[in-house]
PDB file of C-alpha atoms in Angstrom:
ATOM      1  CA  THR A 158       6.851   5.212 -40.925  1.00 54.00           C
ATOM      2  CA  LEU A 159       4.153   8.009 -40.748  1.00 70.00           C
ATOM      3  CA  THR A 160       0.710   6.968 -40.208  1.00 73.00           C
ATOM      4  CA  GLY A 161      -1.283   9.300 -40.034  1.00 78.00           C
ATOM      5  CA  GLN A 162      -2.894   8.244 -36.660  1.00 87.00           C
ATOM      6  CA  SER A 163      -2.782  10.540 -33.682  1.00 90.00           C
ATOM      7  CA  ALA A 164      -3.894   9.832 -30.144  1.00 91.00           C
ATOM      8  CA  GLY A 165      -4.939  11.945 -26.717  1.00 90.00           C
ATOM      9  CA  PHE A 166      -3.717   9.888 -23.311  1.00 91.00           C
ATOM     10  CA  ASP A 167      -5.536  10.165 -19.924  1.00 87.00           C
ATOM     11  CA  PHE A 168      -3.673   8.416 -17.058  1.00 86.00           C
ATOM     12  CA  GLY A 169      -5.145   7.276 -14.283  1.00 82.00           C
ATOM     13  CA  LEU A 170      -4.819   5.374 -11.128  1.00 80.00           C
ATOM     14  CA  LYS A 171      -7.216   2.637 -12.327  1.00 81.00           C
ATOM     15  CA  MET A 172      -5.943   2.486 -15.750  1.00 85.00           C
ATOM     16  CA  PHE A 173      -3.202   3.261 -16.619  1.00 88.00           C
ATOM     17  CA  LEU A 174      -3.995   5.079 -20.131  1.00 89.00           C
ATOM     18  CA  THR A 175      -7.075   5.397 -21.582  1.00 88.00           C
ATOM     19  CA  ALA A 176      -6.678   5.989 -24.711  1.00 90.00           C
ATOM     20  CA  SER A 177      -8.661   9.018 -27.381  1.00 89.00           C
ATOM     21  CA  ASP A 178      -9.632   6.601 -29.791  1.00 88.00           C
ATOM     22  CA  GLY A 179     -10.092   2.901 -27.426  1.00 84.00           C
ATOM     23  CA  ASN A 180      -6.782   1.162 -27.434  1.00 86.00           C
ATOM     24  CA  ASP A 181      -7.447   1.766 -23.260  1.00 88.00           C
ATOM     25  CA  ILE A 182      -4.050  -0.158 -21.062  1.00 90.00           C
ATOM     26  CA  PHE A 183      -3.737  -1.767 -17.791  1.00 89.00           C
ATOM     27  CA  SER A 184      -0.822  -1.394 -16.080  1.00 86.00           C
ATOM     28  CA  PRO A 185       0.269  -4.920 -14.745  1.00 86.00           C
ATOM     29  CA  LEU A 186       1.966  -3.264 -10.880  1.00 86.00           C
ATOM     30  CA  PHE A 187       4.903  -5.062 -10.419  1.00 89.00           C
ATOM     31  CA  PHE A 188       5.153  -3.292  -6.859  1.00 88.00           C
ATOM     32  CA  LYS A 189       1.532  -4.921  -6.019  1.00 87.00           C
ATOM     33  CA  GLN A 190       2.313  -8.204  -7.908  1.00 89.00           C
ATOM     34  CA  ASN A 191       5.408  -9.440  -5.825  1.00 90.00           C
ATOM     35  CA  ALA A 192       4.305  -7.522  -2.451  1.00 91.00           C
ATOM     36  CA  ASP A 193       4.656 -10.836  -0.574  1.00 93.00           C
ATOM     37  CA  ALA A 194       7.967 -11.355  -1.642  1.00 94.00           C
ATOM     38  CA  VAL A 195       9.231  -8.080  -0.601  1.00 94.00           C
ATOM     39  CA  LYS A 196       6.880  -9.114   2.582  1.00 95.00           C
ATOM     40  CA  ARG A 197       9.315 -11.909   3.164  1.00 95.00           C
ATOM     41  CA  ALA A 198      12.579 -10.413   2.898  1.00 95.00           C
ATOM     42  CA  ASN A 199      11.934  -7.412   4.885  1.00 94.00           C
ATOM     43  CA  ARG A 200      10.501 -10.247   7.091  1.00 96.00           C
ATOM     44  CA  LYS A 201      14.212 -12.471   7.349  1.00 95.00           C
ATOM     45  CA  LEU A 202      16.018  -9.038   7.636  1.00 94.00           C
ATOM     46  CA  SER A 203      14.808  -7.754   9.891  1.00 94.00           C
ATOM     47  CA  HIS A 204      15.200 -11.012  11.598  1.00 94.00           C
ATOM     48  CA  LYS A 205      18.843 -10.871  11.422  1.00 94.00           C
ATOM     49  CA  LYS A 206      21.505  -9.427  13.942  1.00 95.00           C
ATOM     50  CA  ARG A 207      22.380  -5.864  12.764  1.00 94.00           C
ATOM     51  CA  GLY A 208      26.665  -6.388  11.595  1.00 92.00           C
ATOM     52  CA  SER A 209      26.351  -9.935  10.881  1.00 95.00           C
ATOM     53  CA  ASN A 210      26.614 -11.659   7.081  1.00 96.00           C
ATOM     54  CA  ASN A 211      23.795 -13.100   7.366  1.00 95.00           C
ATOM     55  CA  ARG A 212      22.073  -9.919   7.606  1.00 95.00           C
ATOM     56  CA  ARG A 213      23.697  -8.174   5.034  1.00 95.00           C
ATOM     57  CA  ARG A 214      23.254 -10.872   2.571  1.00 95.00           C
ATOM     58  CA  ALA A 215      19.857 -10.516   3.484  1.00 95.00           C
ATOM     59  CA  LYS A 216      20.170  -6.954   3.000  1.00 95.00           C
ATOM     60  CA  LEU A 217      21.598  -7.791  -1.017  1.00 96.00           C
ATOM     61  CA  ASP A 218      18.159 -10.593  -0.658  1.00 95.00           C
ATOM     62  CA  LEU A 219      15.926  -6.909  -0.965  1.00 95.00           C
ATOM     63  CA  ALA A 220      17.621  -4.935  -3.072  1.00 96.00           C
ATOM     64  CA  ARG A 221      18.051  -7.504  -5.847  1.00 96.00           C
ATOM     65  CA  LEU A 222      13.981  -7.839  -5.460  1.00 96.00           C
ATOM     66  CA  HIS A 223      13.557  -4.516  -5.255  1.00 94.00           C
ATOM     67  CA  LEU A 224      15.594  -4.111  -8.530  1.00 96.00           C
ATOM     68  CA  HIS A 225      14.249  -6.581 -10.331  1.00 95.00           C
ATOM     69  CA  ILE A 226      10.823  -5.125  -9.459  1.00 93.00           C
ATOM     70  CA  ALA A 227      11.787  -1.946 -11.093  1.00 93.00           C
ATOM     71  CA  ASN A 228      13.425  -3.656 -13.829  1.00 95.00           C
ATOM     72  CA  GLN A 229      10.294  -5.327 -15.307  1.00 94.00           C
ATOM     73  CA  ARG A 230       8.743  -2.006 -14.606  1.00 92.00           C
ATOM     74  CA  LYS A 231      11.142  -0.344 -16.563  1.00 94.00           C
ATOM     75  CA  ASP A 232      10.693  -3.025 -19.162  1.00 96.00           C
ATOM     76  CA  TRP A 233       7.294  -3.107 -20.209  1.00 95.00           C
ATOM     77  CA  GLN A 234       7.170   0.599 -19.841  1.00 94.00           C
ATOM     78  CA  PHE A 235       9.699   0.859 -23.500  1.00 96.00           C
ATOM     79  CA  LYS A 236       7.979  -1.420 -24.894  1.00 96.00           C
ATOM     80  CA  LEU A 237       4.666   0.162 -24.529  1.00 94.00           C
ATOM     81  CA  ALA A 238       6.550   3.345 -25.561  1.00 95.00           C
ATOM     82  CA  ARG A 239       7.868   1.160 -28.711  1.00 95.00           C
ATOM     83  CA  ARG A 240       4.304   0.498 -29.490  1.00 94.00           C
ATOM     84  CA  LEU A 241       2.738   3.346 -28.850  1.00 93.00           C
ATOM     85  CA  CYS A 242       5.408   5.497 -30.819  1.00 93.00           C
ATOM     86  CA  GLU A 243       5.117   2.769 -34.331  1.00 92.00           C
ATOM     87  CA  THR A 244       1.459   3.263 -33.473  1.00 92.00           C
ATOM     88  CA  TYR A 245       0.616   6.951 -33.986  1.00 92.00           C
ATOM     89  CA  ASP A 246       2.544  10.225 -35.059  1.00 91.00           C
ATOM     90  CA  THR A 247       1.718  11.990 -32.542  1.00 92.00           C
ATOM     91  CA  ILE A 248       0.864  11.523 -29.209  1.00 93.00           C
ATOM     92  CA  CYS A 249      -0.703  13.802 -26.838  1.00 91.00           C
ATOM     93  CA  ILE A 250      -0.563  13.665 -22.826  1.00 91.00           C
ATOM     94  CA  GLU A 251      -1.433  14.930 -19.385  1.00 87.00           C
ATOM     95  CA  ASN A 252       1.577  17.263 -17.424  1.00 84.00           C
ATOM     96  CA  LEU A 253       0.591  15.567 -14.112  1.00 81.00           C
ATOM     97  CA  ASN A 254       2.043  16.958 -10.736  1.00 73.00           C
ATOM     98  CA  ILE A 255       3.389  13.651  -9.628  1.00 73.00           C
ATOM     99  CA  LYS A 256       3.793  14.814  -6.486  1.00 75.00           C
ATOM    100  CA  THR A 257       1.588  16.145  -5.349  1.00 76.00           C
ATOM    101  CA  MET A 258      -0.422  12.824  -6.286  1.00 76.00           C
ATOM    102  CA  GLN A 259       2.413  10.749  -4.166  1.00 73.00           C
ATOM    103  CA  MET A 260       1.819  12.267  -1.331  1.00 73.00           C
ATOM    104  CA  ARG A 261      -2.475  12.009  -1.678  1.00 77.00           C
ATOM    105  CA  TRP A 262      -2.202   8.335  -2.582  1.00 74.00           C
ATOM    106  CA  GLY A 263       0.806   6.975  -2.596  1.00 75.00           C
ATOM    107  CA  ARG A 264       3.348   3.772  -3.432  1.00 77.00           C
ATOM    108  CA  LYS A 265      -0.035   3.380  -5.910  1.00 76.00           C
ATOM    109  CA  VAL A 266       0.810   6.275  -7.437  1.00 76.00           C
ATOM    110  CA  SER A 267       4.765   5.319  -7.649  1.00 78.00           C
ATOM    111  CA  ASP A 268       3.986   1.726  -8.418  1.00 78.00           C
ATOM    112  CA  LEU A 269       2.588   3.008 -12.007  1.00 82.00           C
ATOM    113  CA  GLY A 270       5.194   5.294 -12.642  1.00 82.00           C
ATOM    114  CA  HIS A 271       3.516   8.003 -15.161  1.00 84.00           C
ATOM    115  CA  ALA A 272       6.799  10.363 -15.163  1.00 85.00           C
ATOM    116  CA  GLN A 273       9.151   7.774 -15.428  1.00 89.00           C
ATOM    117  CA  PHE A 274       7.390   6.866 -18.499  1.00 90.00           C
ATOM    118  CA  VAL A 275       6.833  10.221 -20.257  1.00 91.00           C
ATOM    119  CA  GLY A 276      10.587  10.269 -19.558  1.00 93.00           C
ATOM    120  CA  ILE A 277      11.057   6.674 -21.654  1.00 95.00           C
ATOM    121  CA  LEU A 278       8.191   7.806 -23.983  1.00 95.00           C
ATOM    122  CA  LYS A 279       9.878  11.140 -25.074  1.00 94.00           C
ATOM    123  CA  TYR A 280      13.291   9.136 -25.506  1.00 96.00           C
ATOM    124  CA  MET A 281      10.870   6.497 -28.260  1.00 95.00           C
ATOM    125  CA  ALA A 282       9.898   9.354 -29.701  1.00 94.00           C
ATOM    126  CA  SER A 283      12.634  11.494 -30.846  1.00 94.00           C
ATOM    127  CA  ARG A 284      14.029   8.098 -31.495  1.00 94.00           C
ATOM    128  CA  LEU A 285      11.401   7.139 -33.588  1.00 91.00           C
ATOM    129  CA  GLY A 286      10.446  10.469 -35.327  1.00 89.00           C
ATOM    130  CA  THR A 287       7.251  10.888 -33.074  1.00 92.00           C
ATOM    131  CA  LEU A 288       5.398  14.179 -31.622  1.00 92.00           C
ATOM    132  CA  VAL A 289       4.894  14.141 -28.459  1.00 93.00           C
ATOM    133  CA  VAL A 290       2.570  17.004 -27.398  1.00 92.00           C
ATOM    134  CA  GLU A 291       1.554  17.609 -23.435  1.00 90.00           C
ATOM    135  CA  THR A 292      -1.494  19.652 -22.124  1.00 89.00           C
ATOM    136  CA  PRO A 293      -0.460  22.641 -19.609  1.00 87.00           C
ATOM    137  CA  ARG A 294      -0.933  20.909 -15.867  1.00 81.00           C
ATOM    138  CA  PHE A 295      -3.768  23.012 -15.171  1.00 84.00           C
ATOM    139  CA  TYR A 296      -6.632  22.198 -18.427  1.00 84.00           C
ATOM    140  CA  PRO A 297      -9.552  20.762 -17.253  1.00 84.00           C
ATOM    141  CA  SER A 298      -9.821  18.295 -19.148  1.00 82.00           C
ATOM    142  CA  SER A 299     -11.952  16.312 -17.318  1.00 82.00           C
ATOM    143  CA  ARG A 300     -14.552  18.745 -16.578  1.00 82.00           C
ATOM    144  CA  THR A 301     -14.802  19.808 -20.773  1.00 86.00           C
ATOM    145  CA  CYS A 302     -17.958  18.546 -22.457  1.00 86.00           C
ATOM    146  CA  SER A 303     -15.469  17.221 -26.092  1.00 84.00           C
ATOM    147  CA  VAL A 304     -18.909  17.623 -27.532  1.00 85.00           C
ATOM    148  CA  CYS A 305     -19.686  21.254 -27.423  1.00 89.00           C
ATOM    149  CA  LYS A 306     -16.680  22.478 -25.392  1.00 84.00           C
ATOM    150  CA  HIS A 307     -19.008  23.705 -22.487  1.00 85.00           C
ATOM    151  CA  VAL A 308     -16.702  23.489 -19.124  1.00 84.00           C
ATOM    152  CA  LEU A 309     -18.366  22.424 -15.622  1.00 84.00           C
ATOM    153  CA  ASP A 310     -17.747  24.185 -12.195  1.00 84.00           C
ATOM    154  CA  GLU A 311     -16.669  21.603 -10.524  1.00 86.00           C
ATOM    155  CA  LEU A 312     -16.405  17.615 -11.078  1.00 82.00           C
ATOM    156  CA  PRO A 313     -15.243  15.801  -8.178  1.00 82.00           C
ATOM    157  CA  LEU A 314     -12.824  12.910  -8.273  1.00 82.00           C
ATOM    158  CA  SER A 315     -15.921   9.684  -7.414  1.00 82.00           C
ATOM    159  CA  VAL A 316     -18.494  11.097 -10.297  1.00 82.00           C
ATOM    160  CA  ARG A 317     -16.624   9.097 -13.081  1.00 81.00           C
ATOM    161  CA  GLU A 318     -19.791   9.575 -15.812  1.00 86.00           C
ATOM    162  CA  TRP A 319     -21.714  12.525 -16.240  1.00 83.00           C
ATOM    163  CA  THR A 320     -24.539  14.002 -18.487  1.00 85.00           C
ATOM    164  CA  CYS A 321     -23.151  17.584 -20.610  1.00 86.00           C
ATOM    165  CA  PRO A 322     -25.737  19.735 -19.041  1.00 86.00           C
ATOM    166  CA  VAL A 323     -25.308  21.757 -22.507  1.00 86.00           C
ATOM    167  CA  CYS A 324     -26.073  18.709 -25.211  1.00 88.00           C
ATOM    168  CA  GLY A 325     -27.116  16.402 -23.055  1.00 84.00           C
ATOM    169  CA  THR A 326     -24.105  14.357 -24.007  1.00 85.00           C
ATOM    170  CA  VAL A 327     -23.446  11.257 -21.936  1.00 86.00           C
ATOM    171  CA  HIS A 328     -19.212  11.253 -20.710  1.00 86.00           C
ATOM    172  CA  ASP A 329     -17.434   8.416 -19.205  1.00 86.00           C
ATOM    173  CA  ARG A 330     -14.493  10.406 -17.184  1.00 83.00           C
ATOM    174  CA  ASP A 331     -11.766   9.280 -19.016  1.00 86.00           C
ATOM    175  CA  ARG A 332     -12.236   8.453 -21.604  1.00 87.00           C
ATOM    176  CA  ASN A 333     -13.710  12.633 -22.032  1.00 85.00           C
ATOM    177  CA  ALA A 334     -10.264  13.761 -21.067  1.00 87.00           C
ATOM    178  CA  ALA A 335      -9.014  11.841 -23.320  1.00 89.00           C
ATOM    179  CA  LEU A 336     -10.596  13.525 -26.001  1.00 88.00           C
ATOM    180  CA  ASN A 337     -10.117  16.438 -24.829  1.00 86.00           C
ATOM    181  CA  ILE A 338      -6.751  16.084 -24.182  1.00 87.00           C
ATOM    182  CA  LEU A 339      -6.573  14.673 -27.897  1.00 84.00           C
TER     183      LEU A 339
END
């Protein structure tokens, strides 16, 4: 069924998705939640004698834990993708360079699983008849004023809120990017 709604989404590190209509989505960060259990399982594995059955069992326990975390993340992403596709007719997202982000921010980007989510979202959208539109990779969504379309020369990542020098509108960096992506 058509809802007549469309939204733009900006991926982030603190907020999984910032929506143009204000329906922001926090990420559960499954690996971070289970980090203590992973540390324990790694420690148990490192204390076992190489080649022993106990080591093999500890290795399996660690692998099961990682699989459990991956399954939690995937389940959450499928449910989120379905909810978004049922809510919106058109979903606009940004095309991110995930490899570069992983090199810069490491484990957190992997824990968020943006690339996996985009694949799941496209799959779910094709099944439910929702249109997914990606903005070009180098489109300056954060630096462009969503009101007057003025583009700033530069905007460091540390600046989370800025004022447009032309129209004077105060922008939240992520919300502004989501509006521009839409």
